[in-house]
Amino acid sequence: MPQFTVAALTAQYTTSALLTWLIFLPVIGAALVMLLPPSRQYLARNLALTFSGGAVLLASIAAGLLNWSAPGPYGAAIQLKQSILWIPSLNAHYFVGVDSLSMPLVLLTVGIMFFALVASARVEKSPKSYFALMLLLLAGLLGVFLSLDLLLFYVFFEVTLVPMYFLIGVWGGPRKEYAAIKFFLYTLLGSVCLLIVILGIYYYTRGLPGYPHGCLNLIQLATDPHIRRLFAPGGVGAHFASIAFWLLFVGFAIKLPALPLHTWLPDAHVEAPTAVSMVLAAVLLKMGGYGFLRVAYPLFPHQAILFFLPVGVIAVAGILYGGLCAMAQRDLKRLVAYSSVSHMGYVLLGIAVMDAAGTSGSIFEMVAHGVSSAMMFFLVGVVYDRAHHRDIPRLGGLATQMPSYWGFSVLGFLASMGLPGLCGFIGEILVLFGTFQASQTGSILMVATHGQAFWPLVILGVLATLGILLTASYYVWTLQRVFLGPPKAEHHHFPQLTGIEKLVLGPLGVAAVVLGILPGLVLLGPMEPAIAAVIQMLRSAVG
């Protein structure tokens, strides 16, 4: 059997500028949008759609070129990579690449942004600025999912903050300034935590064999034996590693968001325009889950094992708290926002248990939630455009007055609820299976804790299962209150779905069904080698 090494396996994948074009094509589009003369600003949306469509095309080409089943240990299958020395004194590189761990989120990002731009047909206030900011947000999100240098990751992580702040603060609802500032402050706190970790990693790795100027390469940080010993228990940087793990946790938990760092999310969603809410829920939140999988757990696996229980408790608390809060809401958009808190709790739990099924479920849940949440927030926007309110008790009887809207709503609600056969079911059930499997002899946590993790994991799994019941309860109750019952006279003037609205809802509905019926073929099968590499890398931390 040949001995696989990261260097040997990555050498077979040629350097390519494709991902760089993918990241910066939206930036070029944003610049051209802003250069439109005032008399032609009505072209801003069409121009933005053109460049967003170009990003979809480039991402599709990258997905076609990607060898999804590439073998080897963690980081060995990075493809379409490009590395250019950026800051020599820090050994920081412009290093981008993709594997089957990040490609699903790249495809989700370009797809959701395209449909969000389609959904922005009614933007009349400063359209040039709005569409330019949406394209800049797309570039930042793609940069996060494709960066493999920690400092570059941080830069793109920060880039996403600015356009989202203005998109909420300028084009949002009545309390838009409050929501935007709250979002900005929370996210800035997470960024500061991430920056502290970067400084600490640079300090501790500087002078190690092969790294006279430190190491910021995410793959090398996770796989180099000298660095792993440095941050392992008994290593020189072990104390820092424990602090760094929790700093990274705060930074990524804010984005996810996890309890109790979630309070910015409902306000941001309620005040944000519909299309911005679609991107916020479907993609921006996934930066948190991806950050755990690409940065926190690979860099500090020993600390991830040590602190699995508090992370798991926070995850389950978010599942239950988000579900209970959603059940108590009168505002339909706030209900969907709190449901996102609950769904993201499953993502965090699947990562925390460090099991192959749980990790697969986390990634699948991120993609599935991206599809269903975008659909749900757009459905809320449709009814708001007609009723000019989102008060659930004032709605009712819409099934007979808007039958096509009722059909798409049933599909969206059931997909988000996790009905078998739709996208929401697979991720959550895999996370639950992974949690219970992690309590079996031979799992990473059972080996690391000498069997003491059994009952905590079982209890976490049982409590997380209750979240499925909560989700079904508030979604079915909401369907009943909004759509069933006798028609109301005040709704008789509501028009049927427009062509643009069907153009957005149709593909999202198809994606929800395809992901639910063919999960292995569409996503789980192609991701399997990457998941196995992640689990093997984590398992090596326990010997």
Coordinates of C-alpha atoms in Angstrom, one line a residue:
M1 CA 0.0 0.0 0.0
P2 CA 1.4 3.4 -0.9
Q3 CA 1.9 5.9 1.9
F4 CA -0.4 8.9 1.4
T5 CA 0.9 12.3 2.5
V6 CA -0.7 15.7 2.0
A7 CA 2.2 16.9 -0.1
A8 CA 2.1 13.9 -2.4
L9 CA -1.6 13.8 -2.9
T10 CA -2.1 17.6 -3.5
A11 CA 0.8 17.6 -6.0
Q12 CA -1.4 15.9 -8.5
Y13 CA -3.9 18.7 -8.7
T14 CA -2.8 21.5 -10.9
T15 CA -2.9 25.1 -9.9
S16 CA -5.8 27.0 -11.4
A17 CA -7.1 30.6 -11.4
L18 CA -10.7 29.4 -11.7
L19 CA -11.5 30.0 -8.1
T20 CA -10.0 33.4 -8.1
W21 CA -12.2 34.4 -11.0
L22 CA -15.1 32.9 -9.1
I23 CA -14.4 35.1 -6.1
F24 CA -13.6 38.4 -7.9
L25 CA -16.1 38.2 -10.8
P26 CA -18.8 39.6 -8.5
V27 CA -16.5 42.4 -7.5
I28 CA -16.0 43.4 -11.1
G29 CA -19.8 43.3 -11.5
A30 CA -20.3 45.5 -8.4
A31 CA -17.8 48.1 -9.9
L32 CA -19.7 48.1 -13.2
V33 CA -23.0 48.5 -11.5
M34 CA -21.8 51.5 -9.6
L35 CA -20.4 53.0 -12.8
L36 CA -23.9 53.0 -14.4
P37 CA -25.1 56.6 -15.1
P38 CA -28.1 57.8 -13.1
S39 CA -30.3 57.6 -16.2
R40 CA -29.5 53.9 -16.6
Q41 CA -29.6 52.7 -13.0
Y42 CA -32.6 50.6 -13.9
L43 CA -30.1 48.2 -15.6
A44 CA -28.4 47.5 -12.2
R45 CA -30.5 44.4 -11.5
N46 CA -30.0 42.9 -14.9
L47 CA -26.2 43.6 -14.7
A48 CA -26.1 42.0 -11.2
L49 CA -28.0 39.0 -12.5
T50 CA -25.6 38.6 -15.3
F51 CA -22.5 38.6 -13.1
S52 CA -24.3 36.4 -10.5
G53 CA -25.1 34.0 -13.3
G54 CA -21.5 34.0 -14.3
A55 CA -20.6 33.0 -10.8
V56 CA -23.1 30.1 -11.0
L57 CA -21.5 29.0 -14.3
L58 CA -17.9 29.2 -12.9
A59 CA -19.0 27.3 -9.7
S60 CA -20.7 24.6 -11.9
I61 CA -17.5 24.2 -13.9
A62 CA -15.5 23.9 -10.7
A63 CA -17.9 21.3 -9.4
G64 CA -17.5 19.4 -12.7
L65 CA -13.8 19.5 -12.5
L66 CA -13.7 18.5 -8.8
N67 CA -12.6 14.9 -8.1
W68 CA -15.2 14.3 -5.3
S69 CA -13.9 10.9 -4.4
A70 CA -10.2 11.9 -4.1
P71 CA -8.5 9.7 -1.5
G72 CA -6.1 10.4 1.3
P73 CA -6.0 12.1 4.7
Y74 CA -7.5 15.5 5.7
G75 CA -6.5 18.2 3.3
A76 CA -5.0 15.9 0.7
A77 CA -7.7 16.4 -1.9
I78 CA -7.6 20.2 -2.1
Q79 CA -8.1 20.9 -5.8
L80 CA -8.2 23.9 -8.2
K81 CA -5.8 25.5 -5.7
Q82 CA -3.9 28.7 -6.2
S83 CA -1.3 29.9 -3.7
I84 CA 0.6 33.3 -4.0
L85 CA 2.8 34.7 -1.3
W86 CA 0.8 37.7 0.1
I87 CA 2.6 39.0 3.2
P88 CA 6.1 37.5 3.4
S89 CA 6.9 38.7 6.9
L90 CA 3.8 36.8 8.2
N91 CA 4.1 33.8 5.8
A92 CA 0.5 34.7 4.8
H93 CA -0.6 33.5 1.4
Y94 CA -3.4 34.1 -1.0
F95 CA -4.3 30.4 -0.8
V96 CA -7.6 29.3 -2.2
G97 CA -8.8 25.8 -3.0
V98 CA -11.8 23.5 -2.8
D99 CA -12.7 20.0 -1.8
S100 CA -15.9 18.0 -1.4
L101 CA -16.3 19.6 2.1
S102 CA -16.6 23.2 0.8
M103 CA -18.0 22.7 -2.7
P104 CA -21.6 22.0 -1.6
L105 CA -21.6 25.4 0.3
V106 CA -20.1 27.2 -2.7
L107 CA -22.9 25.8 -5.0
L108 CA -25.4 26.8 -2.3
T109 CA -24.0 30.3 -2.1
V110 CA -24.1 31.1 -5.9
G111 CA -27.5 29.5 -6.3
I112 CA -29.2 31.3 -3.4
M113 CA -27.7 34.7 -4.4
F114 CA -28.9 34.3 -7.9
F115 CA -32.5 33.7 -6.8
A116 CA -32.2 36.5 -4.2
L117 CA -31.3 38.9 -7.0
V118 CA -34.3 37.6 -9.0
A119 CA -36.4 38.2 -5.9
S120 CA -35.1 41.8 -5.7
A121 CA -37.3 43.0 -8.6
R122 CA -39.1 45.6 -6.6
V123 CA -36.0 47.4 -5.2
E124 CA -36.5 51.1 -6.1
K125 CA -34.4 52.8 -3.4
S126 CA -30.8 53.4 -4.7
P127 CA -30.8 50.2 -6.9
K128 CA -27.2 50.7 -7.9
S129 CA -25.9 50.6 -4.3
Y130 CA -28.2 47.7 -3.4
F131 CA -27.1 45.4 -6.2
A132 CA -23.5 46.4 -5.9
L133 CA -23.6 45.5 -2.2
M134 CA -25.3 42.1 -3.0
L135 CA -22.5 41.3 -5.4
L136 CA -19.8 42.3 -2.8
L137 CA -21.5 40.1 -0.3
L138 CA -21.4 37.2 -2.8
A139 CA -17.7 37.7 -3.2
G140 CA -17.1 37.7 0.5
L141 CA -19.1 34.6 1.1
L142 CA -17.3 32.7 -1.6
G143 CA -14.0 33.9 -0.2
V144 CA -14.8 32.4 3.2
F145 CA -15.7 29.0 1.7
L146 CA -12.6 28.9 -0.5
S147 CA -9.9 30.4 1.7
L148 CA -7.2 28.0 3.0
D149 CA -5.0 30.6 4.7
L150 CA -6.2 31.7 8.1
L151 CA -5.5 35.4 7.6
L152 CA -7.2 35.4 4.2
F153 CA -10.2 33.5 5.8
Y154 CA -10.4 36.3 8.3
V155 CA -10.3 39.0 5.7
F156 CA -13.2 37.5 3.7
F157 CA -15.0 36.8 7.0
E158 CA -14.8 40.6 7.7
V159 CA -15.8 41.5 4.1
T160 CA -19.2 39.9 4.6
L161 CA -20.0 42.2 7.5
V162 CA -19.9 45.5 5.7
P163 CA -22.4 44.9 2.8
M164 CA -24.8 43.0 5.1
Y165 CA -24.8 45.9 7.6
F166 CA -25.8 48.4 4.9
L167 CA -28.3 46.1 3.3
I168 CA -30.1 45.8 6.6
G169 CA -29.5 49.4 7.7
V170 CA -30.6 51.2 4.5
W171 CA -33.2 48.9 2.9
G172 CA -34.6 47.4 6.0
G173 CA -37.9 47.9 8.0
P174 CA -38.9 50.5 10.6
R175 CA -36.2 49.4 13.2
K176 CA -33.5 48.8 10.6
E177 CA -30.8 51.0 12.3
Y178 CA -31.2 49.1 15.6
A179 CA -31.1 45.7 13.8
A180 CA -28.1 46.7 11.7
I181 CA -26.1 48.0 14.6
K182 CA -26.9 44.9 16.7
F183 CA -25.8 42.7 13.8
F184 CA -22.6 44.7 13.4
L185 CA -21.6 44.6 17.1
Y186 CA -22.2 40.9 17.5
T187 CA -20.4 40.0 14.3
L188 CA -17.5 42.4 15.2
L189 CA -17.2 40.6 18.6
G190 CA -16.8 37.3 16.7
S191 CA -14.2 38.9 14.4
V192 CA -12.1 40.2 17.3
C193 CA -12.1 36.7 18.8
L194 CA -10.9 35.2 15.6
L195 CA -8.2 37.9 15.2
I196 CA -6.9 37.1 18.7
V197 CA -6.6 33.4 17.8
I198 CA -4.7 34.3 14.5
L199 CA -2.2 36.4 16.5
G200 CA -1.7 33.6 19.0
I201 CA -1.2 30.9 16.4
Y202 CA 1.3 33.1 14.6
Y203 CA 3.2 33.7 17.8
Y204 CA 3.3 30.0 18.8
T205 CA 4.2 28.6 15.4
R206 CA 6.9 31.1 14.6
G207 CA 10.2 29.4 14.7
L208 CA 8.9 25.8 14.5
P209 CA 10.8 23.5 12.0
G210 CA 9.9 24.7 8.5
Y211 CA 8.0 27.8 9.8
P212 CA 10.6 30.5 10.6
H213 CA 7.8 33.2 10.0
G214 CA 5.0 31.2 11.5
C215 CA 2.2 29.2 9.9
L216 CA -1.3 30.4 8.8
N217 CA -2.0 27.6 6.3
L218 CA -5.1 25.9 7.5
I219 CA -4.2 22.5 6.1
Q220 CA -0.7 22.6 7.6
L221 CA -2.0 23.8 10.9
A222 CA -4.3 20.8 11.1
T223 CA -1.8 18.2 9.8
D224 CA 1.8 19.2 10.6
P225 CA 3.0 16.9 13.5
H226 CA 5.1 19.7 15.1
I227 CA 2.1 22.0 15.3
R228 CA -0.2 19.2 16.5
R229 CA 2.2 18.4 19.4
L230 CA 2.5 22.1 20.2
F231 CA -1.2 22.4 20.9
A232 CA -1.8 18.9 22.3
P233 CA -2.1 18.4 26.1
G234 CA 1.3 18.8 27.6
G235 CA 2.5 21.0 24.7
V236 CA 3.9 24.5 25.0
G237 CA 0.7 25.9 23.5
A238 CA -1.8 23.7 25.2
H239 CA -3.1 26.4 27.6
F240 CA -3.5 28.8 24.7
A241 CA -5.2 26.2 22.6
S242 CA -8.0 25.8 25.2
I243 CA -8.5 29.6 25.2
A244 CA -8.3 29.7 21.4
F245 CA -10.9 27.0 21.0
W246 CA -13.5 29.0 23.0
L247 CA -12.6 32.2 21.2
L248 CA -13.2 30.4 17.9
F249 CA -16.4 29.0 19.4
V250 CA -17.7 32.5 20.2
G251 CA -16.7 33.8 16.8
F252 CA -18.4 31.0 14.8
A253 CA -21.3 30.5 17.3
I254 CA -22.4 34.1 16.7
K255 CA -22.6 33.4 12.9
L256 CA -24.4 30.1 13.4
P257 CA -26.0 31.4 15.7
A258 CA -25.9 29.4 18.9
L259 CA -27.5 30.1 22.2
P260 CA -27.0 32.6 23.9
L261 CA -25.3 34.5 21.1
H262 CA -28.3 34.3 18.8
T263 CA -30.3 37.5 19.8
W264 CA -29.1 39.5 16.8
L265 CA -30.7 37.1 14.3
P266 CA -34.5 37.6 14.9
D267 CA -34.2 41.4 14.7
A268 CA -31.9 41.2 11.6
H269 CA -34.4 38.9 9.9
V270 CA -37.5 40.9 10.8
E271 CA -36.0 44.2 9.5
A272 CA -34.1 42.9 6.5
P273 CA -35.6 43.0 3.0
T274 CA -36.9 39.6 1.8
A275 CA -34.0 38.9 -0.5
V276 CA -31.5 39.8 2.1
S277 CA -33.2 37.5 4.6
M278 CA -32.9 34.7 2.1
V279 CA -29.1 35.2 1.8
L280 CA -28.7 35.8 5.6
A281 CA -30.5 32.6 6.6
A282 CA -29.5 30.3 3.7
V283 CA -25.8 31.2 3.4
L284 CA -24.4 33.7 6.0
L285 CA -25.3 31.4 8.9
K286 CA -23.4 28.6 7.3
M287 CA -20.2 30.5 7.7
G288 CA -20.4 29.5 11.4
G289 CA -20.8 25.8 10.7
Y290 CA -18.1 25.8 8.1
G291 CA -15.8 27.7 10.5
F292 CA -16.2 24.9 13.0
L293 CA -15.4 22.2 10.4
R294 CA -12.6 24.0 8.7
V295 CA -10.9 25.9 11.5
A296 CA -11.9 25.2 15.1
Y297 CA -12.0 21.4 15.2
P298 CA -9.2 20.6 12.8
L299 CA -6.8 23.1 14.5
F300 CA -7.7 22.1 18.1
P301 CA -9.0 18.5 18.0
H302 CA -7.8 17.8 21.6
Q303 CA -9.8 20.7 22.9
A304 CA -12.8 19.8 20.9
I305 CA -12.8 16.4 22.5
L306 CA -12.2 17.9 26.0
F307 CA -15.1 20.3 25.7
F308 CA -17.6 18.2 23.7
L309 CA -20.1 18.2 26.5
P310 CA -20.6 22.0 27.0
V311 CA -20.7 22.4 23.2
G312 CA -23.3 19.6 22.9
V313 CA -25.4 21.1 25.8
I314 CA -25.3 24.5 24.0
A315 CA -26.4 22.8 20.8
V316 CA -29.3 21.0 22.3
A317 CA -30.4 24.1 24.3
G318 CA -30.5 26.0 21.0
I319 CA -32.6 23.3 19.5
L320 CA -35.2 23.4 22.2
Y321 CA -35.1 27.1 23.0
G322 CA -35.4 28.0 19.3
G323 CA -38.4 25.7 18.9
L324 CA -40.2 27.0 22.0
C325 CA -39.6 30.6 20.9
A326 CA -40.9 29.9 17.4
M327 CA -44.0 28.4 18.9
A328 CA -44.7 31.6 20.8
Q329 CA -44.4 34.1 17.9
R330 CA -47.2 36.1 16.3
D331 CA -44.9 37.5 13.5
L332 CA -44.5 34.9 10.8
K333 CA -41.0 36.1 9.8
R334 CA -39.8 36.0 13.4
L335 CA -41.2 32.5 13.7
V336 CA -39.1 31.4 10.7
A337 CA -36.1 33.2 12.2
Y338 CA -36.3 31.3 15.5
S339 CA -36.8 28.1 13.6
S340 CA -33.3 28.8 12.1
V341 CA -31.8 28.9 15.6
S342 CA -33.3 25.5 16.3
H343 CA -32.1 24.0 13.0
M344 CA -28.6 25.3 13.4
G345 CA -28.5 23.6 16.8
Y346 CA -28.5 20.3 14.9
V347 CA -25.6 21.5 12.9
L348 CA -23.6 22.2 16.0
L349 CA -24.6 19.0 17.7
G350 CA -23.5 16.9 14.7
I351 CA -20.1 18.6 14.7
A352 CA -19.7 18.2 18.5
V353 CA -20.2 14.4 18.6
M354 CA -17.4 13.9 16.1
D355 CA -19.0 10.9 14.4
A356 CA -19.1 10.3 10.6
A357 CA -22.9 10.2 10.5
G358 CA -23.2 13.3 12.7
T359 CA -20.7 15.3 10.6
S360 CA -22.4 14.3 7.4
G361 CA -25.7 15.3 8.9
S362 CA -24.3 18.7 9.8
I363 CA -23.1 19.5 6.3
F364 CA -26.3 18.1 4.8
E365 CA -28.4 20.1 7.3
M366 CA -26.6 23.3 6.3
V367 CA -27.4 22.8 2.6
A368 CA -30.9 21.6 3.3
H369 CA -31.6 24.5 5.6
G370 CA -30.2 26.8 3.0
V371 CA -32.8 25.7 0.5
S372 CA -35.8 25.5 2.9
S373 CA -35.0 28.7 4.8
A374 CA -34.6 30.7 1.5
M375 CA -37.9 29.3 0.4
M376 CA -39.6 30.1 3.7
F377 CA -38.4 33.7 3.9
F378 CA -39.5 34.3 0.3
L379 CA -42.9 32.9 1.1
V380 CA -43.2 35.3 4.0
G381 CA -42.2 38.1 1.7
V382 CA -44.9 37.2 -0.8
V383 CA -47.7 37.5 1.8
Y384 CA -46.2 40.6 3.3
D385 CA -46.2 42.3 -0.1
R386 CA -49.9 41.7 -0.3
A387 CA -51.1 42.1 3.3
H388 CA -48.5 44.6 4.5
H389 CA -48.2 42.8 7.8
R390 CA -47.0 39.4 9.0
D391 CA -49.3 39.0 12.0
I392 CA -50.3 35.3 12.1
P393 CA -53.7 35.7 13.8
R394 CA -54.8 38.3 11.2
L395 CA -54.1 35.9 8.4
G396 CA -56.1 32.8 7.6
G397 CA -58.0 31.2 4.8
L398 CA -55.3 31.9 2.3
A399 CA -55.4 28.3 0.9
T400 CA -58.7 29.0 -1.0
Q401 CA -57.8 32.5 -2.0
M402 CA -54.2 31.8 -3.2
P403 CA -54.1 28.1 -4.1
S404 CA -50.7 28.2 -5.9
Y405 CA -49.2 30.0 -2.9
W406 CA -50.7 27.5 -0.6
G407 CA -49.1 24.6 -2.6
F408 CA -45.6 26.1 -2.4
S409 CA -46.1 27.0 1.2
V410 CA -47.1 23.4 2.2
L411 CA -43.9 22.2 0.4
G412 CA -41.7 24.8 2.1
F413 CA -43.2 24.2 5.6
L414 CA -43.0 20.5 5.3
A415 CA -39.4 20.6 4.0
S416 CA -38.4 22.9 6.9
M417 CA -40.3 20.7 9.3
G418 CA -38.3 17.6 8.3
L419 CA -41.0 15.5 6.7
P420 CA -39.4 12.2 5.3
G421 CA -38.9 12.6 1.5
L422 CA -38.0 16.2 1.8
C423 CA -34.6 17.9 2.4
G424 CA -35.0 18.7 6.1
F425 CA -35.4 15.1 7.2
I426 CA -32.0 13.7 6.2
G427 CA -29.7 16.1 8.0
E428 CA -31.5 16.0 11.3
I429 CA -31.9 12.2 11.4
L430 CA -28.2 11.7 10.5
V431 CA -27.3 14.0 13.4
L432 CA -29.4 12.0 15.8
F433 CA -28.0 8.7 14.5
G434 CA -24.5 10.2 14.9
T435 CA -25.2 11.3 18.5
F436 CA -26.3 7.8 19.5
Q437 CA -23.5 6.1 17.5
A438 CA -21.0 8.3 19.3
S439 CA -22.1 6.6 22.5
Q440 CA -21.0 3.2 21.2
T441 CA -17.7 1.5 22.1
G442 CA -14.9 2.6 19.8
S443 CA -16.2 6.0 18.9
I444 CA -13.8 9.0 19.3
L445 CA -15.5 10.4 22.4
M446 CA -15.9 7.0 24.1
V447 CA -12.2 6.2 23.6
A448 CA -11.1 9.6 24.7
T449 CA -13.3 9.6 27.8
H450 CA -12.8 5.9 28.6
G451 CA -16.5 5.3 28.3
Q452 CA -17.7 8.1 30.4
A453 CA -19.3 9.9 27.5
F454 CA -22.0 7.3 27.2
W455 CA -24.8 8.8 29.3
P456 CA -24.2 12.4 28.4
L457 CA -24.4 11.5 24.7
V458 CA -27.6 9.4 25.2
I459 CA -29.2 12.3 27.1
L460 CA -28.2 14.8 24.4
G461 CA -29.7 12.5 21.7
V462 CA -33.0 12.1 23.5
L463 CA -33.4 15.8 24.1
A464 CA -32.5 16.7 20.5
T465 CA -35.2 14.2 19.4
L466 CA -37.7 16.4 21.2
G467 CA -36.8 19.2 18.9
I468 CA -38.3 17.4 16.0
L469 CA -41.6 17.3 17.8
L470 CA -41.4 21.0 18.6
T471 CA -40.7 21.8 15.0
A472 CA -43.6 19.7 13.7
S473 CA -45.9 21.4 16.3
Y474 CA -45.2 25.0 15.5
Y475 CA -45.1 24.5 11.7
V476 CA -48.4 22.5 11.6
W477 CA -50.1 25.0 13.9
T478 CA -48.8 27.9 11.7
L479 CA -50.1 26.2 8.6
Q480 CA -53.5 25.9 10.2
R481 CA -53.7 29.5 11.3
V482 CA -52.4 31.1 8.1
F483 CA -54.0 28.9 5.4
L484 CA -57.0 27.0 6.7
G485 CA -60.4 28.2 7.9
P486 CA -62.9 30.4 6.2
P487 CA -61.6 33.0 3.7
K488 CA -61.4 36.5 5.0
A489 CA -62.9 39.4 3.1
E490 CA -59.8 41.5 3.6
H491 CA -57.8 39.0 1.6
H492 CA -60.0 38.7 -1.5
H493 CA -57.9 41.2 -3.4
F494 CA -54.7 39.3 -3.0
P495 CA -53.3 38.5 -6.5
Q496 CA -52.0 35.1 -7.4
L497 CA -48.3 34.4 -7.6
T498 CA -46.5 36.3 -10.2
G499 CA -44.1 34.8 -12.8
I500 CA -41.0 36.1 -10.9
E501 CA -42.3 34.6 -7.6
K502 CA -42.8 31.2 -9.3
L503 CA -39.4 31.5 -10.9
V504 CA -37.9 31.7 -7.4
L505 CA -40.1 29.2 -5.6
G506 CA -40.1 26.6 -8.3
P507 CA -36.3 25.7 -8.3
L508 CA -36.1 25.9 -4.5
G509 CA -39.1 23.5 -4.3
V510 CA -37.5 21.1 -6.7
A511 CA -34.2 21.2 -4.8
A512 CA -36.0 20.4 -1.5
V513 CA -37.6 17.3 -3.1
V514 CA -34.4 16.1 -4.9
L515 CA -32.3 16.5 -1.8
G516 CA -34.9 14.6 0.2
I517 CA -35.4 11.7 -2.3
L518 CA -31.8 11.3 -3.6
P519 CA -29.6 12.5 -0.7
G520 CA -26.9 9.9 -1.3
L521 CA -26.6 10.5 -5.0
V522 CA -26.8 14.3 -4.8
L523 CA -24.7 15.1 -1.7
L524 CA -23.9 12.4 0.9
G525 CA -22.1 10.0 -1.5
P526 CA -19.9 12.7 -3.0
M527 CA -19.0 14.0 0.4
E528 CA -18.1 10.7 2.0
P529 CA -14.3 10.7 1.3
A530 CA -14.0 14.2 2.8
I531 CA -16.1 13.3 5.9
A532 CA -13.9 10.1 6.4
A533 CA -10.8 12.3 6.2
V534 CA -12.1 14.7 8.8
I535 CA -13.1 11.9 11.2
Q536 CA -9.7 10.2 10.8
M537 CA -7.9 13.4 11.5
L538 CA -10.0 13.9 14.7
R539 CA -9.5 10.3 15.7
S540 CA -5.7 10.6 15.4
A541 CA -6.0 13.1 18.3
V542 CA -6.8 10.3 20.7
G543 CA -4.0 8.0 19.5

